[in-house]
Short mmCIF file of C-alpha atoms in Angstrom, two decimals:
data_model
loop_
_atom_site.label_atom_id
_atom_site.label_comp_id
_atom_site.label_asym_id
_atom_site.label_seq_id
_atom_site.Cartn_x
_atom_site.Cartn_y
_atom_site.Cartn_z
CA MET A 1 -8.91 16.06 -26.70
CA SER A 2 -9.67 14.33 -23.67
CA ASP A 3 -7.83 13.66 -20.34
CA ASP A 4 -4.51 15.22 -21.30
CA ILE A 5 -1.54 14.81 -18.87
CA LEU A 6 0.57 18.00 -19.14
CA PHE A 7 4.03 18.93 -18.09
CA VAL A 8 4.68 22.57 -17.73
CA SER A 9 7.89 24.13 -16.62
CA ASN A 10 9.39 27.69 -16.27
CA GLY A 11 12.44 29.05 -14.77
CA ASN A 12 11.30 28.52 -11.14
CA GLY A 13 9.39 25.32 -11.23
CA LYS A 14 7.67 22.52 -12.93
CA ALA A 15 4.49 20.74 -12.66
CA ILE A 16 2.61 17.68 -13.76
CA PHE A 17 -1.24 18.24 -14.34
CA LEU A 18 -3.70 15.42 -14.63
CA THR A 19 -6.80 16.67 -16.53
CA SER A 20 -10.32 15.41 -17.15
CA ARG A 21 -12.50 17.08 -19.76
CA ALA A 22 -10.23 19.88 -20.18
CA VAL A 23 -10.25 20.64 -16.42
CA LEU A 24 -7.06 20.49 -14.21
CA VAL A 25 -7.96 17.82 -11.61
CA LYS A 26 -4.70 17.02 -9.97
CA SER A 27 -1.28 18.41 -9.81
CA PHE A 28 2.19 17.65 -8.71
CA CYS A 29 4.14 20.81 -8.54
CA SER A 30 7.73 21.29 -7.50
CA LEU A 31 6.77 24.65 -5.91
CA SER A 32 3.92 23.20 -3.67
CA LYS A 33 5.98 23.67 -0.50
CA THR A 34 6.22 27.34 -0.94
CA CYS A 35 3.06 28.00 -2.86
CA SER A 36 0.31 29.64 -0.88
CA PHE A 37 -2.43 27.62 -2.70
CA LYS A 38 -0.84 24.35 -1.62
CA ASP A 39 -2.32 21.56 -3.88
CA SER A 40 -5.44 23.46 -4.84
CA CYS A 41 -3.92 25.21 -7.70
CA GLN A 42 -5.75 28.51 -8.54
CA SER A 43 -3.58 30.70 -10.53
CA CYS A 44 0.07 31.25 -11.37
CA GLU A 45 2.18 31.39 -14.40
CA ILE A 46 2.46 27.53 -14.74
CA VAL A 47 -1.26 26.88 -14.12
CA ASP A 48 -2.37 29.58 -16.52
CA ALA A 49 -0.05 28.08 -19.22
CA ALA A 50 -1.70 24.68 -18.64
CA LYS A 51 -5.18 26.19 -18.85
CA SER A 52 -4.30 28.05 -21.99
CA TYR A 53 -3.01 24.84 -23.56
CA LEU A 54 -6.29 23.12 -22.83
CA MET A 55 -8.20 25.80 -24.49
CA GLY A 56 -6.10 25.41 -27.58
CA LYS A 57 -4.17 28.72 -26.97
CA LYS A 58 -0.40 29.27 -27.31
CA SER A 59 1.53 29.88 -24.23
CA ASP A 60 4.83 31.37 -23.54
CA LEU A 61 5.91 28.55 -21.46
CA ASN A 62 6.96 25.07 -22.43
CA VAL A 63 3.95 22.78 -22.29
CA LYS A 64 4.24 19.11 -23.15
CA SER A 65 1.60 16.56 -23.33
CA LEU A 66 2.19 13.01 -22.30
CA ASP A 67 0.70 9.86 -23.93
CA GLY A 68 -1.30 8.57 -20.88
CA GLU A 69 -0.20 6.98 -17.63
CA LEU A 70 0.69 3.42 -16.43
CA SER A 71 0.43 2.25 -12.88
CA ALA A 72 2.22 -0.71 -11.63
CA GLY A 73 0.53 -2.95 -8.93
CA ILE A 74 2.49 -4.70 -6.09
CA GLY A 75 5.07 -7.15 -7.59
CA GLU A 76 4.48 -5.80 -11.25
CA TYR A 77 6.33 -3.63 -13.64
CA LYS A 78 5.05 -1.51 -16.57
CA ILE A 79 7.09 0.02 -19.49
CA GLY A 80 5.99 2.56 -21.95
CA LYS A 81 7.14 5.55 -24.10
CA ASN A 82 6.37 9.09 -23.15
CA VAL A 83 3.95 8.07 -20.44
CA LEU A 84 3.57 9.04 -16.88
CA LEU A 85 4.49 6.13 -14.63
CA LYS A 86 3.09 5.55 -11.20
CA VAL A 87 3.44 3.23 -8.09
CA MET A 88 1.11 4.09 -5.29
CA GLY A 89 1.00 3.32 -1.59
CA LEU A 90 4.58 2.21 -1.19
CA GLY A 91 5.44 1.19 2.51
CA SER A 92 8.37 -1.28 2.56
CA CYS A 93 8.01 -1.76 -1.22
CA ILE A 94 10.26 0.06 -3.62
CA GLY A 95 9.36 1.89 -6.81
CA VAL A 96 12.26 1.45 -9.29
CA ILE A 97 12.39 3.57 -12.44
CA LEU A 98 14.59 2.87 -15.40
CA SER A 99 14.59 5.33 -18.30
CA ASP A 100 16.37 6.18 -21.49
CA VAL A 101 15.60 9.92 -21.82
CA SER A 102 17.00 9.91 -25.34
CA THR A 103 14.21 7.63 -26.60
CA GLY A 104 11.49 8.34 -24.10
CA ILE A 105 11.25 4.64 -23.15
CA CYS A 106 10.81 4.15 -19.41
CA GLY A 107 9.53 1.57 -16.92
CA ILE A 108 8.59 1.38 -13.25
CA ALA A 109 8.63 -1.69 -11.00
CA HIS A 110 6.85 -2.07 -7.71
CA VAL A 111 9.34 -4.25 -5.95
CA LEU A 112 7.96 -6.34 -2.88
CA LEU A 113 10.68 -8.61 -1.96
CA PRO A 114 14.55 -8.71 -2.03
CA GLY A 115 16.62 -10.97 -4.12
CA ALA A 116 15.77 -13.02 -7.20
CA SER A 117 13.17 -15.47 -8.22
CA ASN A 118 13.80 -18.89 -9.83
CA SER A 119 10.72 -18.70 -11.92
CA GLY A 120 10.99 -15.11 -13.11
CA GLU A 121 8.51 -13.41 -10.90
CA ALA A 122 8.74 -9.70 -10.84
CA LYS A 123 7.86 -9.33 -7.22
CA TYR A 124 11.62 -9.89 -6.45
CA ALA A 125 13.97 -6.95 -6.90
CA GLU A 126 16.63 -8.54 -9.08
CA THR A 127 14.25 -10.40 -11.44
CA ALA A 128 11.89 -7.27 -11.79
CA ILE A 129 14.92 -4.96 -12.67
CA GLU A 130 16.52 -7.40 -15.06
CA ASN A 131 13.25 -8.44 -16.78
CA MET A 132 12.21 -4.66 -17.15
CA PHE A 133 15.76 -3.80 -18.45
CA GLU A 134 15.48 -6.51 -21.23
CA ASP A 135 11.90 -5.49 -22.14
CA MET A 136 12.91 -1.84 -22.54
CA ILE A 137 15.77 -2.86 -24.89
CA ARG A 138 13.43 -5.01 -26.93
CA MET A 139 11.17 -1.86 -27.25
CA GLY A 140 14.11 0.18 -28.54
CA ALA A 141 15.76 1.66 -25.44
CA ARG A 142 19.59 2.08 -25.74
CA LYS A 143 21.51 -0.20 -23.24
CA ASN A 144 24.16 2.24 -22.38
CA ARG A 145 21.59 5.20 -21.98
CA ILE A 146 19.39 3.61 -19.34
CA THR A 147 19.60 5.14 -15.92
CA ALA A 148 17.86 4.43 -12.69
CA LYS A 149 15.94 6.29 -9.83
CA PHE A 150 14.23 4.68 -7.00
CA ALA A 151 12.35 5.43 -3.89
CA GLY A 152 10.57 3.58 -0.99
CA GLY A 153 11.58 1.05 1.56
CA ALA A 154 10.05 2.87 4.62
CA GLN A 155 9.60 1.41 7.85
CA VAL A 156 6.13 2.71 8.74
CA PHE A 157 5.69 0.87 11.97
CA LYS A 158 6.34 3.06 15.04
CA HIS A 159 5.89 0.28 17.64
CA MET A 160 6.71 -3.20 16.29
CA SER A 161 6.90 -6.68 17.69
CA LEU A 162 7.22 -8.47 14.46
CA ASP A 163 10.75 -8.52 12.86
CA ILE A 164 9.47 -9.62 9.56
CA LEU A 165 7.99 -6.16 9.06
CA LYS A 166 11.48 -4.62 8.86
CA ILE A 167 11.83 -5.69 5.13
CA GLY A 168 12.06 -2.04 3.77
CA ASP A 169 15.90 -1.84 4.29
CA ARG A 170 16.51 -5.17 2.76
CA ASN A 171 14.48 -4.33 -0.32
CA ALA A 172 16.44 -1.15 -0.75
CA ILE A 173 19.82 -2.84 -0.46
CA SER A 174 18.75 -5.38 -2.95
CA VAL A 175 17.55 -2.81 -5.47
CA GLU A 176 20.86 -0.92 -5.24
CA GLU A 177 22.96 -3.98 -5.49
CA THR A 178 21.18 -5.26 -8.62
CA LEU A 179 21.58 -1.76 -10.16
CA VAL A 180 25.40 -1.56 -9.36
CA LYS A 181 25.83 -5.21 -10.69
CA ARG A 182 24.11 -4.34 -13.83
CA ASN A 183 26.24 -0.99 -14.36
CA ILE A 184 23.00 1.05 -14.45
CA PRO A 185 23.72 4.56 -13.07
CA ILE A 186 21.86 5.59 -10.09
CA LEU A 187 20.73 9.17 -10.65
CA ALA A 188 18.59 9.73 -7.57
CA LYS A 189 17.16 7.81 -4.53
CA ASP A 190 14.98 8.42 -1.66
CA VAL A 191 14.71 5.43 0.66
CA GLY A 192 14.00 4.61 4.21
CA GLY A 193 12.25 6.97 6.58
CA GLU A 194 8.80 6.14 8.41
CA VAL A 195 6.36 7.44 5.91
CA GLY A 196 4.85 5.88 2.87
CA ARG A 197 5.25 7.09 -0.46
CA ASN A 198 3.71 7.47 -3.90
CA VAL A 199 6.30 7.57 -6.75
CA ILE A 200 5.62 9.19 -10.15
CA PHE A 201 7.99 9.41 -13.17
CA ASN A 202 7.83 12.12 -15.72
CA PRO A 203 9.57 10.99 -18.77
CA VAL A 204 9.79 14.42 -20.40
CA ASP A 205 12.51 15.68 -18.05
CA GLY A 206 13.40 12.43 -16.44
CA SER A 207 12.35 13.47 -12.84
CA MET A 208 11.06 11.32 -10.26
CA ILE A 209 8.27 12.79 -8.16
CA VAL A 210 8.01 11.43 -4.56
CA LYS A 211 4.64 12.29 -2.83
CA TYR A 212 4.68 11.30 0.79
CA THR A 213 1.45 9.93 2.06
CA LYS A 214 1.54 12.74 4.77
CA GLY A 215 1.81 15.48 2.05
CA GLU A 216 5.42 16.54 1.30
CA VAL A 217 6.47 16.38 -2.27
CA LEU A 218 10.04 15.93 -3.70
CA TRP A 219 11.15 16.34 -7.34
CA LEU A 220 14.43 14.14 -7.78
CA MET B 1 -3.20 -34.63 5.94
CA ILE B 2 -2.14 -31.33 4.23
CA LEU B 3 -4.51 -30.07 1.69
CA MET B 4 -2.58 -26.91 0.48
CA THR B 5 -5.77 -25.04 -0.70
CA ASP B 6 -5.08 -23.33 -3.93
CA LEU B 7 -6.17 -19.75 -3.11
CA GLY B 8 -6.97 -18.90 -6.73
CA ASN B 9 -9.53 -21.55 -6.93
CA LEU B 10 -11.65 -21.39 -3.89
CA SER B 11 -15.11 -22.71 -4.26
CA GLU B 12 -18.33 -20.78 -3.22
CA VAL B 13 -18.65 -23.10 -0.09
CA GLU B 14 -15.07 -22.54 0.90
CA LEU B 15 -15.46 -18.70 0.67
CA ASP B 16 -18.68 -19.14 2.91
CA VAL B 17 -16.57 -21.02 5.36
CA LEU B 18 -14.08 -18.23 5.47
CA LYS B 19 -16.89 -15.65 5.59
CA GLU B 20 -18.27 -17.52 8.66
CA LEU B 21 -14.94 -17.56 10.40
CA GLY B 22 -14.67 -13.88 9.95
CA ASN B 23 -18.03 -13.24 11.03
CA ILE B 24 -17.85 -15.08 14.22
CA GLY B 25 -14.54 -13.57 15.05
CA ALA B 26 -15.68 -10.03 14.10
CA GLY B 27 -18.97 -10.53 16.09
CA HIS B 28 -16.79 -11.16 19.29
CA ALA B 29 -14.71 -8.31 18.50
CA ALA B 30 -17.69 -6.09 18.28
CA THR B 31 -18.93 -7.29 21.70
CA SER B 32 -15.57 -6.45 23.19
CA LEU B 33 -15.58 -3.02 21.80
CA SER B 34 -19.11 -2.47 22.92
CA LYS B 35 -18.21 -3.27 26.45
CA LEU B 36 -15.10 -1.21 26.25
CA LEU B 37 -16.70 1.81 24.93
CA ASN B 38 -20.05 1.18 26.66
CA LYS B 39 -21.86 1.90 23.48
CA ASP B 40 -23.81 -0.14 20.85
CA VAL B 41 -21.54 -1.46 18.11
CA TYR B 42 -22.92 -2.53 14.77
CA LEU B 43 -21.19 -5.11 12.51
CA SER B 44 -21.42 -4.92 8.69
CA VAL B 45 -21.87 -7.89 6.46
CA PRO B 46 -18.43 -9.20 5.81
CA GLU B 47 -16.94 -9.30 2.45
CA VAL B 48 -14.44 -11.85 1.26
CA LYS B 49 -12.26 -11.03 -1.58
CA VAL B 50 -9.89 -13.38 -3.22
CA GLY B 51 -7.53 -11.46 -5.48
CA GLU B 52 -4.12 -11.20 -7.02
CA ILE B 53 -1.56 -9.49 -4.86
CA LYS B 54 -0.82 -6.85 -7.52
CA ASN B 55 -4.38 -5.50 -7.19
CA ILE B 56 -4.46 -5.27 -3.42
CA SER B 57 -3.80 -1.56 -3.18
CA SER B 58 -7.02 -0.83 -4.77
CA GLU B 59 -8.96 -2.79 -2.20
CA PHE B 60 -8.06 -0.29 0.52
CA ILE B 61 -9.33 3.16 1.50
CA GLY B 62 -6.85 5.98 0.50
CA GLU B 63 -6.82 7.98 3.61
CA ILE B 64 -4.26 7.77 6.54
CA VAL B 65 -5.45 5.44 9.22
CA ALA B 66 -4.03 4.23 12.48
CA GLY B 67 -3.39 0.64 11.99
CA VAL B 68 -2.67 -2.34 14.31
CA ILE B 69 -1.09 -5.57 12.72
CA ILE B 70 -1.21 -8.77 14.80
CA ALA B 71 0.40 -12.06 13.53
CA LEU B 72 -1.63 -15.17 14.33
CA GLN B 73 -0.02 -18.44 15.11
CA ASP B 74 -1.28 -21.86 15.77
CA LEU B 75 -0.12 -24.06 18.70
CA GLU B 76 2.76 -25.64 16.60
CA GLU B 77 3.89 -22.08 16.14
CA LYS B 78 3.04 -22.20 12.44
CA LYS B 79 2.13 -18.75 10.82
CA SER B 80 -1.70 -18.73 10.51
CA GLY B 81 -2.12 -15.33 9.10
CA TYR B 82 -2.50 -11.63 10.06
CA LEU B 83 -5.15 -9.48 11.40
CA TYR B 84 -5.03 -5.84 10.37
CA ILE B 85 -7.16 -3.45 12.18
CA MET B 86 -7.70 0.05 10.68
CA PHE B 87 -8.96 3.05 12.62
CA PRO B 88 -9.62 6.06 10.46
CA GLU B 89 -7.82 8.82 12.28
CA LYS B 90 -11.02 10.60 13.52
CA SER B 91 -12.37 7.37 14.91
CA ALA B 92 -9.05 6.53 16.63
CA ARG B 93 -8.90 9.86 18.36
CA LYS B 94 -12.50 9.61 19.55
CA ILE B 95 -11.95 6.13 20.88
CA ALA B 96 -8.79 7.25 22.68
CA GLY B 97 -10.33 10.39 24.01
CA ASP B 98 -13.48 8.59 25.16
CA LEU B 99 -11.60 5.96 26.96
CA PHE B 100 -9.51 8.58 28.97
CA ASP B 101 -12.27 11.01 28.97
CA MET B 102 -9.89 13.67 27.61
CA GLU B 103 -9.92 15.86 24.55
CA GLU B 104 -6.22 15.62 23.76
CA LEU B 105 -3.69 12.78 24.48
CA ASP B 106 -0.07 12.92 23.80
CA GLU B 107 1.09 10.76 20.84
CA GLU B 108 2.80 8.05 22.80
CA MET B 109 -0.38 7.69 24.93
CA TYR B 110 -2.63 7.77 21.77
CA ALA B 111 -0.55 5.06 20.10
CA SER B 112 -0.47 2.68 22.96
CA THR B 113 -4.26 3.02 23.59
CA ILE B 114 -4.90 2.23 19.92
CA MET B 115 -2.63 -0.77 20.21
CA GLU B 116 -4.35 -1.95 23.17
CA VAL B 117 -7.75 -1.64 21.59
CA GLY B 118 -6.24 -3.58 18.75
CA ASN B 119 -5.04 -6.09 21.23
CA ILE B 120 -8.57 -6.57 22.81
CA LEU B 121 -10.20 -6.87 19.46
CA SER B 122 -7.72 -9.47 18.13
CA SER B 123 -7.91 -11.49 21.33
CA SER B 124 -11.64 -11.66 21.23
CA PHE B 125 -11.41 -12.52 17.52
CA CYS B 126 -9.09 -15.54 18.35
CA ASP B 127 -11.20 -16.47 21.40
CA ALA B 128 -14.30 -16.78 19.14
CA THR B 129 -12.60 -18.91 16.43
CA ALA B 130 -11.30 -21.31 19.21
CA ASP B 131 -14.86 -21.61 20.78
CA PHE B 132 -16.63 -22.16 17.56
CA MET B 133 -14.25 -23.87 15.14
CA ASP B 134 -11.72 -25.32 17.64
CA ILE B 135 -8.95 -23.61 15.82
CA ILE B 136 -6.45 -22.05 18.26
CA LEU B 137 -5.01 -18.80 17.08
CA LEU B 138 -2.39 -17.16 19.18
CA PRO B 139 -2.13 -13.41 18.57
CA SER B 140 1.31 -11.79 18.69
CA PRO B 141 1.86 -8.46 20.44
CA PRO B 142 0.48 -5.60 18.27
CA SER B 143 2.58 -3.47 15.91
CA PHE B 144 1.42 0.05 15.15
CA ALA B 145 1.65 2.29 12.15
CA GLU B 146 -0.04 5.39 11.04
CA ASP B 147 -0.24 5.67 7.13
CA VAL B 148 -2.30 4.82 4.07
CA PRO B 149 -3.42 1.21 4.45
CA ALA B 150 -1.62 0.08 1.20
CA ALA B 151 1.61 1.25 2.60
CA VAL B 152 1.21 -0.43 5.96
CA ILE B 153 0.09 -3.82 4.49
CA ASP B 154 2.80 -4.28 1.97
CA SER B 155 5.37 -5.69 4.54
CA VAL B 156 2.76 -8.28 5.52
CA VAL B 157 1.98 -9.09 2.01
CA SER B 158 5.66 -9.56 1.20
CA GLN B 159 5.68 -12.19 3.75
CA MET B 160 2.65 -13.95 2.22
CA ALA B 161 3.77 -13.35 -1.33
CA LYS B 162 6.78 -15.82 -1.00
CA ASN B 163 4.27 -18.59 -1.27
CA SER B 164 1.35 -17.30 -3.30
CA ASN B 165 0.37 -14.72 -5.91
CA HIS B 166 -3.15 -14.68 -4.38
CA ILE B 167 -4.46 -13.17 -1.17
CA ILE B 168 -7.60 -13.51 0.67
CA LEU B 169 -8.95 -10.52 2.27
CA PHE B 170 -11.70 -10.61 4.70
CA GLU B 171 -13.19 -7.13 5.48
CA THR B 172 -15.74 -5.95 7.80
CA SER B 173 -16.32 -2.83 9.64
CA LEU B 174 -17.37 -2.06 13.18
CA SER B 175 -19.32 1.11 13.94
CA SER B 176 -21.16 2.79 16.80
CA GLU B 177 -23.73 5.38 17.07
CA SER B 178 -21.07 8.09 17.74
CA ASP B 179 -19.52 7.73 14.30
CA ILE B 180 -16.68 5.41 15.28
CA GLU B 181 -15.60 3.21 12.41
CA ILE B 182 -13.13 0.38 12.50
CA TYR B 183 -12.15 -1.81 9.56
CA LEU B 184 -10.94 -5.36 10.17
CA ALA B 185 -9.00 -7.37 7.64
CA LEU B 186 -7.92 -11.04 8.12
CA LEU B 187 -5.25 -12.25 5.80
CA PRO B 188 -5.19 -16.13 6.28
CA GLU B 189 -2.18 -18.14 5.28
CA ALA B 190 -2.88 -21.35 3.19
CA CYS B 191 -2.43 -23.64 6.42
CA LEU B 192 -5.28 -21.75 8.23
CA LEU B 193 -7.56 -22.35 5.35
CA ASP B 194 -6.52 -25.93 5.17
CA ASP B 195 -7.40 -26.32 9.02
CA MET B 196 -10.65 -24.58 8.44
CA MET B 197 -11.63 -26.75 5.53
CA LYS B 198 -10.89 -29.79 7.48
CA ILE B 199 -13.10 -28.84 10.39
CA MET B 200 -15.92 -27.86 8.19
CA GLY B 201 -15.51 -31.26 6.29
CA GLN B 202 -16.11 -33.15 9.69
CA LEU B 203 -19.36 -31.23 10.44
#
């Protein structure tokens, strides 16, 4: 057993743990805002459940193990089954997640530009979403079960002389229009603002975790 | 003649030319910074990286920096590229504090000070390329953002990505004895590369 990715939930909260050699190395917890340990998890019901799972012990809580993680670079998309999906360092870019919770097939796109590409390049919103959608169906996802979540499109510049840097809003609009046109239900979105984001998708419960570069974490 | 250099296939010589441009520019920027702060400033050996846009996030440091972006234009108002000057937060506060001889600055003052430092650095960068390579680059007024570099650079990358899937990143760092660090990245458009290659061809 090496490098498990665990999802643990109880009545109060839920958390994703990245592990290395059976040690918890990183967590994304829905309780981090109110937790006195912040990100340096020490001990609580959820952490203890993850630790006992790693030691091969049974726990009272629901602990699920994911089959690895995939990260999409700028202008790429990645699809997988029961894997943790990530896009990191989003400024004006958008992380678009499509998922079919019934089969566990999901995908994430790191959209860079609004509109569509003539040559099928996934850096454009429309092209990325359509190609990813088709790939997921080929992999076994059910067309009418696919739903979407997306986040990003910030305007990180406080003082700006270049209009071209205002591309975040246009990206967000393009993503939303494409999803509406394709009749893909939008379950959650978190766009705009002035702070960069990391977006993570947990296929076990279908939640999108938005971690702002300045610390705040949202589970959507 | 337009050469439209294919960014994915630059030769060693072409990379050296690019490195030299960055070197000269950064050298002048270091001199200005040294005068401004009245301290010795050291310049690291520059690195030129040609990579696919999708991998660019991994080229940058993961911490939050104060960043200044400046667009570069030639005399015909063609986009030549962008300069991205990154100040790790500790360095940015130190520079602003030193310049005003104050411990704490209000945020507005802090941002405009860093923008001005970015302005000075980019102007000397452009002066150097004009002097040595006869390439006139006009810097735009600075844009300021505080975030992780990957999140700041993506709007610039989106502009460049319309034409190319590759990006050239020229990176160097300036540092001084009092632990000030500044990272400088030049993202040249294909037309700037073409101009440089033409000039180097004439030498």
